Amino acid sequence: NPAYNPAAAEASQKPEAAKGDPLQGWKARGCEATVANGLLTAKATGSAPFLGFAAGNTSGPIVVVFRIRCPADGTAKVEWLPKPQATDQAKSIPYEVQGGEWQERSVTIPAKGQLGVVRLYLPPGNQPVEIDWIQFKPVNGKIQKWDF
């Protein structure tokens, strides 16, 4: 088909909420995030940069799996809050990355009940961090995947 547009075909397969939103519902906080060539690139602008997602009716426990590359070794965390303003009730699980190569990380969130907001904190540093995709794998329920 000479009029075939691969980008349009790919966009038609994304959930309605993701159309027109390159971050697919994720919100960049304390960082600038762009999506190009199938990668989300985030660069810190604050001291605690993260990507946040309103998990809605997603209930724990779940495993958050993501493919990440950063220039230096570091430790970060995945955090969840039962409600967006309930920062005093936030809980987190740390993860580590090694600089240079692509790697998959899995973080199990042992929460029971609705997750509220999930935050994927970026490893420390001022250099860009790349994320290829993020998945939520609930013990019970449908897998959600964001392939940037």
PDB file of C-alpha atoms in Angstrom, residues 5 10 20 27 32 34 38 42-43 52 56 63 107 109 112 117 121 123-125 127-129 133 135 142 146:
ATOM      1  CA  ASN A   5       1.954   4.998   7.352  1.00  0.00           C
ATOM      2  CA  GLU A  10       1.111   1.936  15.555  1.00  0.00           C
ATOM      3  CA  GLY A  20      -1.461  12.192  21.423  1.00  0.00           C
ATOM      4  CA  LYS A  27       3.826  12.225  34.279  1.00  0.00           C
ATOM      5  CA  GLU A  32      12.169  16.641  31.563  1.00  0.00           C
ATOM      6  CA  THR A  34      10.801  13.191  25.807  1.00  0.00           C
ATOM      7  CA  GLY A  38      10.865   4.235  20.762  1.00  0.00           C
ATOM      8  CA  ALA A  42      14.411  11.672  31.097  1.00  0.00           C
ATOM      9  CA  LYS A  43      16.864  14.233  32.445  1.00  0.00           C
ATOM     10  CA  GLY A  52       4.400   8.985  38.045  1.00  0.00           C
ATOM     11  CA  GLY A  56      -6.523   3.726  39.026  1.00  0.00           C
ATOM     12  CA  VAL A  63       5.537  -6.662  39.726  1.00  0.00           C
ATOM     13  CA  VAL A 107      10.355  -4.621  41.523  1.00  0.00           C
ATOM     14  CA  ILE A 109       5.088  -4.092  45.095  1.00  0.00           C
ATOM     15  CA  LYS A 112      -2.863  -5.171  48.972  1.00  0.00           C
ATOM     16  CA  VAL A 117      -0.149   6.315  42.304  1.00  0.00           C
ATOM     17  CA  TYR A 121      12.225   7.269  40.585  1.00  0.00           C
ATOM     18  CA  PRO A 123      18.785   6.901  39.421  1.00  0.00           C
ATOM     19  CA  PRO A 124      20.731   9.937  40.696  1.00  0.00           C
ATOM     20  CA  GLY A 125      22.748  12.086  38.323  1.00  0.00           C
ATOM     21  CA  GLN A 127      22.830  12.663  32.687  1.00  0.00           C
ATOM     22  CA  PRO A 128      19.843  11.360  30.704  1.00  0.00           C
ATOM     23  CA  VAL A 129      18.223   8.059  31.646  1.00  0.00           C
ATOM     24  CA  TRP A 133       9.238   0.068  28.224  1.00  0.00           C
ATOM     25  CA  GLN A 135       5.075  -3.190  32.562  1.00  0.00           C
ATOM     26  CA  LYS A 142      -4.397  -7.947  33.120  1.00  0.00           C
ATOM     27  CA  TRP A 146       3.847   1.031  27.975  1.00  0.00           C
TER      28      TRP A 146
END
